[in-house]
XYZ file of C-alpha atoms in Angstrom:
679
model
C 115.615 32.911 114.756
C 116.371 31.601 111.384
C 116.950 33.470 108.396
C 113.404 32.406 106.900
C 111.944 33.487 110.145
C 110.148 37.324 110.005
C 110.864 38.873 113.392
C 107.886 39.750 115.257
C 108.669 43.381 115.843
C 110.685 45.841 113.788
C 111.744 49.338 115.413
C 113.448 52.083 113.896
C 116.909 50.866 114.270
C 116.917 48.631 111.673
C 117.404 51.856 109.201
C 120.806 52.254 111.221
C 124.284 50.976 110.747
C 125.602 50.591 114.259
C 125.875 46.919 114.972
C 124.676 47.707 118.744
C 121.531 49.572 117.670
C 121.008 46.834 114.987
C 120.822 44.124 117.885
C 118.034 46.016 119.277
C 116.332 46.391 116.095
C 113.844 43.995 116.749
C 112.877 44.513 120.338
C 109.328 45.064 120.913
C 110.601 48.472 122.783
C 109.702 51.419 120.239
C 113.334 52.377 120.171
C 114.411 55.711 118.083
C 118.082 56.445 117.420
C 119.143 59.376 118.840
C 117.910 62.570 116.896
C 115.363 65.227 115.864
C 112.622 62.724 115.362
C 112.782 61.117 118.820
C 113.452 64.583 120.540
C 110.497 66.302 118.397
C 108.504 63.461 119.197
C 109.012 63.797 122.956
C 108.185 67.619 122.845
C 105.125 67.164 120.772
C 103.621 64.324 123.287
C 104.994 66.142 126.433
C 106.697 62.701 127.562
C 109.534 61.841 129.299
C 112.696 60.331 127.316
C 114.581 57.257 128.234
C 118.244 57.154 126.803
C 120.022 53.672 127.048
C 123.126 54.090 126.074
C 125.744 51.064 125.393
C 128.113 49.592 122.865
C 128.040 45.954 121.011
C 130.757 44.267 123.081
C 129.364 45.258 126.523
C 128.229 42.053 128.433
C 125.744 43.782 130.944
C 124.260 45.324 127.808
C 123.370 42.043 126.346
C 122.071 40.986 129.645
C 119.644 43.720 129.815
C 118.607 43.235 126.484
C 117.655 39.672 127.244
C 115.665 40.415 130.528
C 114.111 43.642 129.933
C 114.314 44.954 126.603
C 113.237 41.638 125.002
C 110.497 41.229 127.451
C 106.806 42.244 125.714
C 105.579 43.260 129.023
C 108.421 45.266 129.923
C 108.122 46.985 126.526
C 104.781 47.894 127.473
C 105.726 49.882 129.999
C 108.640 51.476 127.900
C 106.461 52.257 125.209
C 103.586 53.682 127.438
C 105.309 56.296 129.611
C 108.607 57.132 127.520
C 109.977 58.107 124.192
C 112.765 55.638 123.901
C 116.145 56.032 122.282
C 119.332 53.943 122.071
C 122.564 55.366 121.826
C 125.950 53.566 120.720
C 128.223 55.288 122.974
C 130.937 54.683 120.313
C 129.512 56.674 117.514
C 127.841 59.272 119.738
C 130.502 59.934 122.786
C 129.553 63.514 122.854
C 125.701 61.838 124.074
C 127.428 59.475 126.453
C 129.948 62.129 127.871
C 126.779 64.562 128.904
C 124.278 61.990 130.212
C 127.515 60.123 132.232
C 128.393 63.414 133.702
C 124.805 63.920 134.640
C 124.539 60.552 136.470
C 128.157 61.427 138.127
C 126.075 64.712 139.473
C 123.469 62.403 140.982
C 126.187 60.916 142.915
C 125.708 57.250 141.190
C 128.730 55.525 139.724
C 128.312 55.282 136.019
C 129.026 52.478 133.815
C 126.863 50.768 130.600
C 124.424 50.161 130.122
C 123.865 53.726 130.895
C 119.917 54.210 131.244
C 119.076 57.864 131.803
C 115.390 59.696 132.227
C 115.071 63.254 130.540
C 112.229 65.776 130.248
C 111.128 66.757 126.956
C 113.543 69.249 126.824
C 116.192 66.583 126.968
C 117.242 67.760 130.608
C 117.992 64.480 133.030
C 116.321 64.203 135.943
C 117.498 60.455 137.081
C 119.996 57.471 135.834
C 121.899 54.626 136.401
C 123.392 51.548 134.898
C 121.772 48.082 135.140
C 119.035 47.422 136.806
C 117.569 43.968 137.134
C 114.237 43.405 135.646
C 111.902 43.729 138.813
C 113.974 46.786 139.858
C 113.388 48.217 136.167
C 109.775 47.580 135.978
C 109.457 49.203 139.384
C 111.605 52.197 138.350
C 109.554 52.550 134.916
C 106.308 52.662 136.862
C 107.225 54.833 139.422
C 108.861 57.394 137.290
C 106.238 57.327 134.336
C 103.473 57.727 136.814
C 105.182 60.645 138.535
C 105.794 62.364 135.424
C 102.111 62.058 133.881
C 100.998 63.037 137.712
C 101.507 65.849 140.150
C 105.143 65.160 140.548
C 106.085 66.619 136.925
C 107.117 69.996 138.100
C 109.315 68.458 140.628
C 111.015 66.526 138.121
C 111.254 69.124 135.903
C 112.994 71.666 138.465
C 115.571 68.727 138.869
C 116.440 68.633 135.428
C 116.861 72.212 134.802
C 119.299 71.905 138.010
C 121.476 68.761 136.543
C 121.369 70.772 133.542
C 122.789 73.773 135.043
C 125.449 71.745 136.570
C 126.380 70.389 132.882
C 126.847 73.389 131.569
C 129.546 74.473 134.248
C 133.143 74.062 132.563
C 135.488 71.540 133.909
C 138.108 74.694 134.371
C 135.616 76.125 136.920
C 134.186 72.773 138.367
C 138.029 71.689 139.421
C 138.867 75.473 140.146
C 141.624 74.928 137.403
C 143.498 78.164 136.917
C 146.420 78.720 134.573
C 149.633 78.674 136.710
C 152.529 81.249 135.940
C 154.858 78.394 137.430
C 157.743 77.228 135.176
C 157.832 73.253 134.703
C 160.698 71.826 136.434
C 162.509 68.269 137.344
C 161.702 68.853 141.049
C 157.818 68.771 140.337
C 158.140 66.115 137.717
C 159.990 63.860 140.522
C 156.862 65.045 142.883
C 154.512 64.029 140.340
C 156.430 60.434 139.429
C 156.444 60.292 143.348
C 152.415 60.677 144.093
C 151.899 58.540 141.197
C 154.166 55.613 142.534
C 152.024 55.643 145.318
C 149.110 54.012 143.749
C 151.326 51.118 141.978
C 150.772 47.359 142.592
C 154.308 46.508 143.385
C 153.734 42.701 143.155
C 151.833 42.467 140.290
C 152.099 45.149 138.236
C 149.630 48.092 137.180
C 148.015 50.349 139.765
C 146.516 48.982 142.934
C 143.213 48.462 142.690
C 140.691 45.647 140.782
C 139.199 45.508 138.303
C 142.276 46.313 136.792
C 142.758 48.225 133.200
C 146.230 48.280 130.940
C 145.746 52.291 130.869
C 148.790 52.529 128.408
C 149.461 56.309 129.258
C 150.444 55.611 132.570
C 153.198 53.279 131.451
C 154.348 55.095 128.361
C 154.440 58.564 130.975
C 157.183 56.292 133.224
C 159.364 55.306 129.987
C 159.547 58.933 129.547
C 160.195 59.685 133.370
C 162.655 56.668 133.359
C 164.219 58.473 130.143
C 164.937 61.681 132.245
C 165.559 60.575 135.629
C 166.243 57.194 135.411
C 165.675 55.197 138.688
C 165.752 51.266 139.190
C 162.244 51.132 140.680
C 160.477 52.923 137.824
C 162.161 50.526 135.188
C 161.026 47.748 137.330
C 157.675 48.713 137.406
C 157.514 49.090 133.730
C 158.721 45.521 133.275
C 156.552 44.316 135.842
C 153.251 45.637 134.622
C 154.062 44.635 130.867
C 155.187 41.300 131.621
C 152.465 40.324 133.999
C 150.126 41.617 131.371
C 151.527 39.463 128.759
C 151.491 36.366 131.061
C 148.316 37.081 132.092
C 144.912 35.906 130.723
C 143.979 39.361 130.024
C 146.251 38.336 126.909
C 144.934 35.754 124.562
C 148.107 33.623 124.834
C 147.128 31.954 121.577
C 145.816 34.069 119.478
C 147.187 37.436 120.396
C 145.696 40.698 121.463
C 144.307 41.666 124.737
C 140.835 42.152 126.462
C 139.302 45.527 127.716
C 140.249 44.496 131.434
C 140.862 41.933 134.207
C 138.511 41.569 137.170
C 141.175 40.754 139.424
C 144.605 42.344 140.685
C 146.908 39.279 138.916
C 145.457 40.094 135.326
C 144.177 36.537 135.113
C 140.229 36.749 134.503
C 139.507 39.165 131.608
C 136.529 40.390 130.842
C 136.742 38.936 127.316
C 135.434 41.895 124.991
C 138.550 43.035 122.910
C 138.577 46.652 121.643
C 140.809 48.197 119.126
C 141.589 51.454 120.939
C 143.227 49.220 123.810
C 145.420 46.935 121.048
C 146.225 49.784 119.116
C 147.868 51.887 122.223
C 149.102 48.410 123.717
C 151.158 47.845 120.416
C 152.900 51.446 120.826
C 153.243 50.703 124.378
C 155.333 47.212 123.857
C 157.089 48.832 121.159
C 158.257 51.744 122.775
C 159.190 49.277 125.785
C 161.150 47.034 123.321
C 163.395 50.023 122.273
C 164.207 50.729 125.913
C 164.636 46.763 127.114
C 165.051 44.816 124.037
C 163.069 42.245 125.804
C 162.162 39.519 123.221
C 158.792 38.785 125.260
C 157.911 42.734 124.245
C 158.785 42.188 120.374
C 156.619 38.744 120.478
C 153.576 40.752 122.016
C 153.537 43.556 119.104
C 153.700 40.818 116.431
C 151.275 38.600 117.721
C 148.660 41.515 118.513
C 149.297 42.868 115.067
C 148.292 39.596 113.709
C 145.566 39.481 115.472
C 144.263 42.793 114.485
C 145.004 41.943 110.895
C 143.183 38.511 111.024
C 140.031 39.635 112.974
C 139.430 43.517 112.795
C 140.906 44.550 109.521
C 138.124 45.286 106.830
C 138.703 44.437 103.120
C 138.933 48.071 102.392
C 141.296 49.104 104.837
C 139.739 50.112 107.838
C 140.076 48.772 111.329
C 136.877 47.075 113.080
C 135.830 48.343 116.833
C 135.542 45.482 118.689
C 135.162 41.875 119.353
C 132.563 40.863 121.766
C 133.028 39.380 125.135
C 130.140 36.788 124.856
C 129.888 33.883 122.351
C 126.483 31.671 122.051
C 125.334 33.893 125.013
C 127.836 32.831 127.332
C 131.096 35.124 128.441
C 134.608 33.876 127.245
C 133.125 30.768 126.006
C 135.503 30.803 122.685
C 138.719 31.337 124.694
C 138.744 28.603 127.744
C 139.202 24.830 127.729
C 138.637 22.230 130.148
C 141.557 19.707 130.683
C 139.538 17.054 129.219
C 139.149 19.331 126.068
C 143.018 19.745 125.788
C 143.625 16.101 126.081
C 141.510 15.806 122.904
C 143.087 18.715 121.257
C 147.061 18.074 122.146
C 146.934 14.290 123.039
C 150.272 13.502 125.047
C 151.324 16.885 124.979
C 148.612 18.141 126.963
C 150.775 17.547 130.379
C 153.348 20.028 128.952
C 150.874 22.441 127.839
C 148.942 22.492 130.909
C 152.192 23.257 132.934
C 153.167 26.005 130.869
C 149.651 27.654 130.757
C 148.588 26.832 134.202
C 145.679 24.765 133.345
C 144.154 22.186 135.921
C 141.489 19.621 136.145
C 139.349 21.935 138.577
C 140.042 25.100 136.439
C 140.495 28.592 137.282
C 137.346 30.040 135.732
C 133.476 28.956 135.624
C 132.639 25.264 135.311
C 136.256 23.578 135.173
C 137.184 25.924 132.284
C 141.089 27.337 132.347
C 142.109 30.733 131.204
C 145.485 30.330 129.358
C 147.984 32.306 131.366
C 151.884 31.687 132.092
C 153.856 32.352 135.233
C 157.275 31.650 134.114
C 159.640 33.126 131.067
C 160.605 30.714 128.382
C 163.954 30.332 129.981
C 163.213 29.364 133.181
C 160.327 27.040 131.907
C 162.688 25.557 129.695
C 165.539 25.062 132.702
C 162.687 23.580 135.151
C 161.199 20.917 132.588
C 164.860 20.021 131.158
C 163.866 21.151 127.646
C 166.181 23.209 125.173
C 164.940 26.514 124.881
C 164.752 26.231 120.797
C 162.611 22.785 121.660
C 159.998 25.186 123.831
C 159.629 27.736 121.177
C 158.712 24.917 118.668
C 156.340 23.144 120.833
C 155.021 26.397 121.781
C 154.131 27.447 118.101
C 152.570 23.935 117.374
C 150.476 24.447 120.401
C 149.115 27.563 119.462
C 148.291 26.306 115.767
C 146.401 23.429 117.203
C 144.313 25.502 119.845
C 143.615 27.936 116.858
C 142.591 25.210 115.055
C 139.996 24.041 117.567
C 139.104 27.556 118.138
C 138.290 27.823 114.656
C 135.263 25.077 115.185
C 133.831 27.257 117.965
C 130.975 30.170 117.566
C 132.872 33.438 117.135
C 132.367 36.095 119.143
C 130.355 38.597 117.464
C 132.421 41.701 115.578
C 131.296 45.242 115.854
C 132.166 45.999 112.635
C 131.808 49.688 112.601
C 134.617 51.588 111.755
C 135.697 54.477 114.175
C 137.886 57.166 112.944
C 139.615 58.248 116.421
C 140.337 54.466 116.949
C 141.694 53.592 113.566
C 144.191 56.485 114.209
C 145.365 54.693 117.883
C 146.089 51.483 115.327
C 147.749 53.487 112.694
C 149.769 54.840 115.696
C 150.327 51.215 116.962
C 151.657 50.088 113.381
C 154.103 53.193 113.000
C 155.269 52.549 116.331
C 155.976 49.027 115.582
C 157.433 49.802 112.232
C 159.937 52.567 113.806
C 160.780 49.921 116.494
C 161.206 46.751 114.490
C 161.516 48.277 110.472
C 159.485 45.522 109.410
C 157.841 47.077 105.925
C 154.487 44.806 106.893
C 153.814 47.223 109.580
C 154.507 50.208 107.285
C 152.171 48.660 104.365
C 149.456 47.781 107.067
C 149.590 51.570 108.340
C 149.897 53.015 104.582
C 146.624 51.398 103.783
C 144.714 52.419 106.395
C 146.056 55.932 106.650
C 144.396 55.754 102.625
C 141.311 54.442 103.886
C 140.952 57.490 106.529
C 141.760 59.769 103.528
C 139.349 58.157 101.030
C 136.143 57.034 103.524
C 136.423 59.334 106.624
C 137.478 62.865 105.011
C 134.269 65.003 105.235
C 135.447 67.721 102.813
C 138.118 70.114 104.920
C 136.879 67.877 108.406
C 136.518 64.559 109.184
C 133.564 61.791 110.024
C 133.380 59.921 112.686
C 132.045 56.500 111.534
C 132.249 54.590 108.507
C 130.073 51.279 107.759
C 128.545 49.562 104.418
C 129.740 52.530 102.383
C 128.126 54.905 104.438
C 129.497 57.718 107.144
C 126.553 59.535 108.796
C 128.070 61.196 111.691
C 130.449 64.437 111.879
C 133.992 64.008 113.922
C 134.429 64.951 117.324
C 137.820 66.327 118.561
C 139.055 63.011 119.374
C 138.741 61.964 115.818
C 140.778 65.015 114.732
C 143.254 65.000 117.331
C 144.189 61.017 117.094
C 144.450 61.485 113.083
C 146.757 64.614 113.599
C 149.257 62.769 115.863
C 148.746 59.591 113.343
C 149.644 61.851 110.378
C 152.745 63.552 112.363
C 154.292 60.212 113.187
C 153.378 58.767 109.647
C 155.563 61.663 108.346
C 158.314 61.181 110.500
C 158.233 57.406 109.862
C 158.110 58.107 106.117
C 159.246 61.382 105.324
C 156.527 61.628 102.866
C 155.604 65.660 103.321
C 151.988 64.741 102.327
C 151.002 63.589 105.690
C 152.637 66.397 107.340
C 150.294 68.867 105.359
C 147.137 66.792 106.193
C 148.078 67.153 109.853
C 148.784 70.828 109.121
C 145.054 71.230 107.356
C 142.939 69.121 109.849
C 144.708 71.547 112.950
C 143.541 74.486 111.253
C 140.328 73.035 110.464
C 140.020 72.165 114.727
C 141.649 75.719 115.612
C 138.643 77.108 113.542
C 135.544 74.986 114.817
C 136.712 73.205 117.987
C 138.621 76.131 119.837
C 137.182 78.156 123.034
C 139.354 81.850 122.684
C 138.023 82.208 126.752
C 139.887 79.091 128.259
C 142.204 78.378 125.514
C 140.907 74.734 125.344
C 139.106 72.674 122.725
C 135.399 71.954 122.928
C 134.817 68.103 122.259
C 132.189 68.836 119.346
C 132.426 70.524 116.190
C 130.745 74.230 116.038
C 129.116 72.815 112.941
C 127.900 69.713 114.729
C 124.322 69.025 116.781
C 124.017 71.112 119.696
C 123.343 69.315 123.191
C 122.484 70.471 126.172
C 125.833 71.248 127.339
C 129.100 71.604 124.947
C 131.784 69.886 126.736
C 135.673 69.683 126.954
C 137.389 66.356 127.381
C 140.112 67.316 129.866
C 141.077 64.135 132.069
C 142.951 61.211 130.291
C 141.374 57.733 130.591
C 142.263 54.710 128.926
C 141.877 56.569 125.542
C 143.626 59.971 126.710
C 141.944 63.324 126.480
C 141.492 64.664 123.250
C 142.625 68.075 124.491
C 145.956 66.562 125.830
C 146.429 64.996 122.477
C 145.905 68.234 120.747
C 148.142 69.794 122.997
C 151.086 67.491 121.951
C 150.075 67.755 118.266
C 150.178 71.967 118.626
C 153.848 71.029 120.513
C 155.273 69.142 117.470
C 153.381 70.683 114.729
C 155.063 74.205 116.209
C 158.532 72.427 115.986
C 158.133 71.105 112.238
C 156.504 74.122 110.691
C 158.174 76.859 113.107
C 154.761 78.080 114.099
C 155.486 79.840 117.537
C 151.665 80.268 118.045
C 150.987 76.461 117.979
C 153.488 75.880 120.411
C 152.805 78.637 122.712
C 149.269 77.741 122.882
C 150.298 74.105 123.653
C 152.215 75.676 126.531
C 148.984 77.722 127.572
C 146.813 74.598 127.615
C 149.242 72.794 129.823
C 149.609 75.616 132.305
C 145.403 75.157 132.966
C 146.058 71.773 134.427
C 149.662 72.012 135.624
C 148.504 72.539 139.260
C 146.311 69.420 139.330
C 148.634 67.457 137.380
C 151.293 67.113 140.146
C 148.730 66.095 142.458
C 146.577 63.886 140.966
C 148.817 62.243 138.029
C 146.980 59.336 137.451
C 144.154 61.617 135.711
C 146.302 63.230 133.645
C 148.830 60.891 132.371
C 149.118 62.094 128.520
C 149.427 65.626 129.925
C 152.412 64.733 131.841
C 153.985 63.309 129.279
C 154.162 66.775 127.468
C 155.044 67.916 130.996
C 158.181 65.740 130.545
C 158.488 67.028 126.811
C 158.524 70.391 127.829
C 161.762 69.786 130.739
C 164.182 69.708 127.995
C 164.642 71.293 124.717
C 163.157 68.995 121.715
C 165.901 67.563 119.665
C 165.149 68.973 116.177
C 167.044 66.114 113.489
C 167.222 66.893 109.931
C 168.400 64.132 107.772
C 169.483 65.178 104.361
C 170.986 62.837 101.797
C 170.464 59.742 99.420
C 170.494 57.439 102.380
C 168.154 59.638 104.312
C 165.709 56.902 104.756
C 168.438 54.093 105.872
C 169.724 56.284 108.552
C 165.758 57.383 109.668
C 165.248 53.767 110.026
C 168.562 52.919 112.434
C 167.916 55.965 114.178
C 164.380 54.902 114.660
C 165.824 51.992 116.600
C 166.677 54.191 119.857
C 164.163 55.851 122.349
C 163.815 59.330 121.463
C 160.664 60.481 122.944
C 161.371 64.054 122.683
C 162.769 64.768 119.261
C 161.172 65.301 116.132
C 162.551 64.134 112.679
C 162.541 65.703 109.358
C 164.183 64.251 106.139
C 165.010 64.409 102.633
C 167.062 62.483 99.921
C 167.794 65.855 98.400
C 168.382 69.276 99.744
C 164.698 71.170 100.026
C 163.320 74.265 101.549
C 160.064 72.857 101.618
C 160.156 72.702 105.587
C 161.672 74.820 107.846
C 163.791 72.052 109.504
C 165.073 71.365 105.935
C 165.723 74.960 104.930
C 169.241 75.369 103.915
C 170.766 71.776 104.841
C 172.706 70.135 102.331
C 174.395 66.589 102.097
C 178.003 67.730 102.948
C 180.706 66.213 100.884
C 178.213 64.490 99.154
C 177.084 62.206 102.315
C 173.994 62.002 103.938
C 174.226 64.309 106.966
C 172.446 64.752 110.151
C 171.749 68.147 111.756
C 170.637 67.783 115.455
C 169.365 71.204 116.345
C 167.757 72.848 119.620
C 165.537 75.667 119.759
C 167.098 76.019 115.957
C 170.598 76.041 117.508
C 172.485 73.261 115.503
C 175.373 71.693 116.511
C 178.163 70.309 114.192
C 176.875 68.372 111.409
C 177.560 64.882 111.484
C 177.356 61.467 109.187
C 176.607 58.723 111.542
C 173.520 57.745 113.862
C 176.058 57.363 116.582
C 177.596 60.484 116.169
C 173.952 62.168 116.027
C 173.044 60.686 119.484
C 176.439 61.656 120.952
C 174.821 65.329 120.692
C 171.521 64.429 122.322
């Protein structure tokens, strides 16, 4: 439809800012956004509710919209029988969690689009994911008629039963009880062995397809290697990170990672690019560089940050949420090339380019298209093709420029330009980790720009908003948002020694403890006590692609307890870990961020205070080392503002390092080498 045409239909989603909801604003379906207006309409008319949940970069969400939601005959059925609600799962993860859990309780595998049928009290009685048009119309008719007819009582009874299941806490559901057992090296090694049984030893990652990067698994392995060593652990880390960086899941010319690969070789991606993946993968590759000094990892960090800065950064300093998998209605079209197209772009260099990126005439993707990927290091490729390494590096640089210029002429995938607080904090953490690993001030400048954006646009009084777009923030923050911002601010303090960030982390932690804490289970609810009440108030316990908000908060409390010398915070972190400890040993793949806290608990944390005129230079040098179980504080002049810095002075006028364990300090030293010897 051209910009001059008036759409045939407009529904209430046209008032929203979410790009996903706006995609459906001109469907013939009478969509409502989630909210009181729709819920009250269902009660007043005693109609069942259809909640359809998805997100802007979701391929199958687009398919179902084209096939069903844009179809007038299908829309008539939906409008006749149901109050229809569209939900952006990224804006409202609380709604998504409740109804995804309901679908799981029904014995259905979850996914998106998620389509759930509720009674007028918003209690679910049936659900599923993508439905082809014929199945969808049959389902709409059968449920709509059943609810209008003699089967309503049965459906209401089923809804009541599912609502009761949803209100059972995860601690009770999984029979989790606090353990009195202390953490131990033996149990940690068992945990790592249990996790290792699920590794793909050929291609890296876990032994299943589709394959997700799952950054927290590999960050755990970096910590395991730091603690217990082991060549097999080290090899699995490098195998995974190398194969991901060489695979089609990584944009070989533009930088940045796609959501997942559909195959075990990381070759064929689901082409959507999500901010939350890329933020965490920047952190992972930056940390891995500290351990390995592998130049491939440095390149991945720099190119991924460049991608985020180029394609996902708003003029105000916030980061957009994602890029679509599709362009012109075709998945991956923006990124793939035929051999003929490559010849037109590269001329005589195409043959060597195709050897480097494994492109063929038949292609490795649909319709003779090629997904660019690698199978060799630069050193091995240069040797095999009798090219000097520096010549190959210049060739690759030139190829990337030419391919990027060709892509610039194509129709770009859509950008979901809403800004989400928690996801921004993940990218902020990635930038801080990149700055600490490489000392590049460009990373710090971008990080500070984003931190100031969060402070100016996403603070909601003493709390946080969830979202921001077009100058509007409309949804109160969830635990994920608070936990990730607190984590980022603690890290930002340690990267700059600017105490304002630690104080902001402390303030937000106080808000979380007041408004999210469950004093009975000693864990945090996902939703704010001041937010909207759903049919169940959930807690997020299990680490997924984004770690569980409770595990992140436990880490935050552990670190703040050390920085601020607040024993109750440290004790609460220990209590939270004890809740999941037994399951953690048996099923670590679902609790890997918790396992990182377990690893941190095995040894006393190193409390490193740096005082003196070269505090910043010393901090930069110290940050070049992998120190996962250390907290850093510093100041150019003596100060008592923070407990770690109290009574610390620059001895003999020189910058001095104090390395302490449980507040017991070693001999003060003046160099990083001397400090490392005490760790």
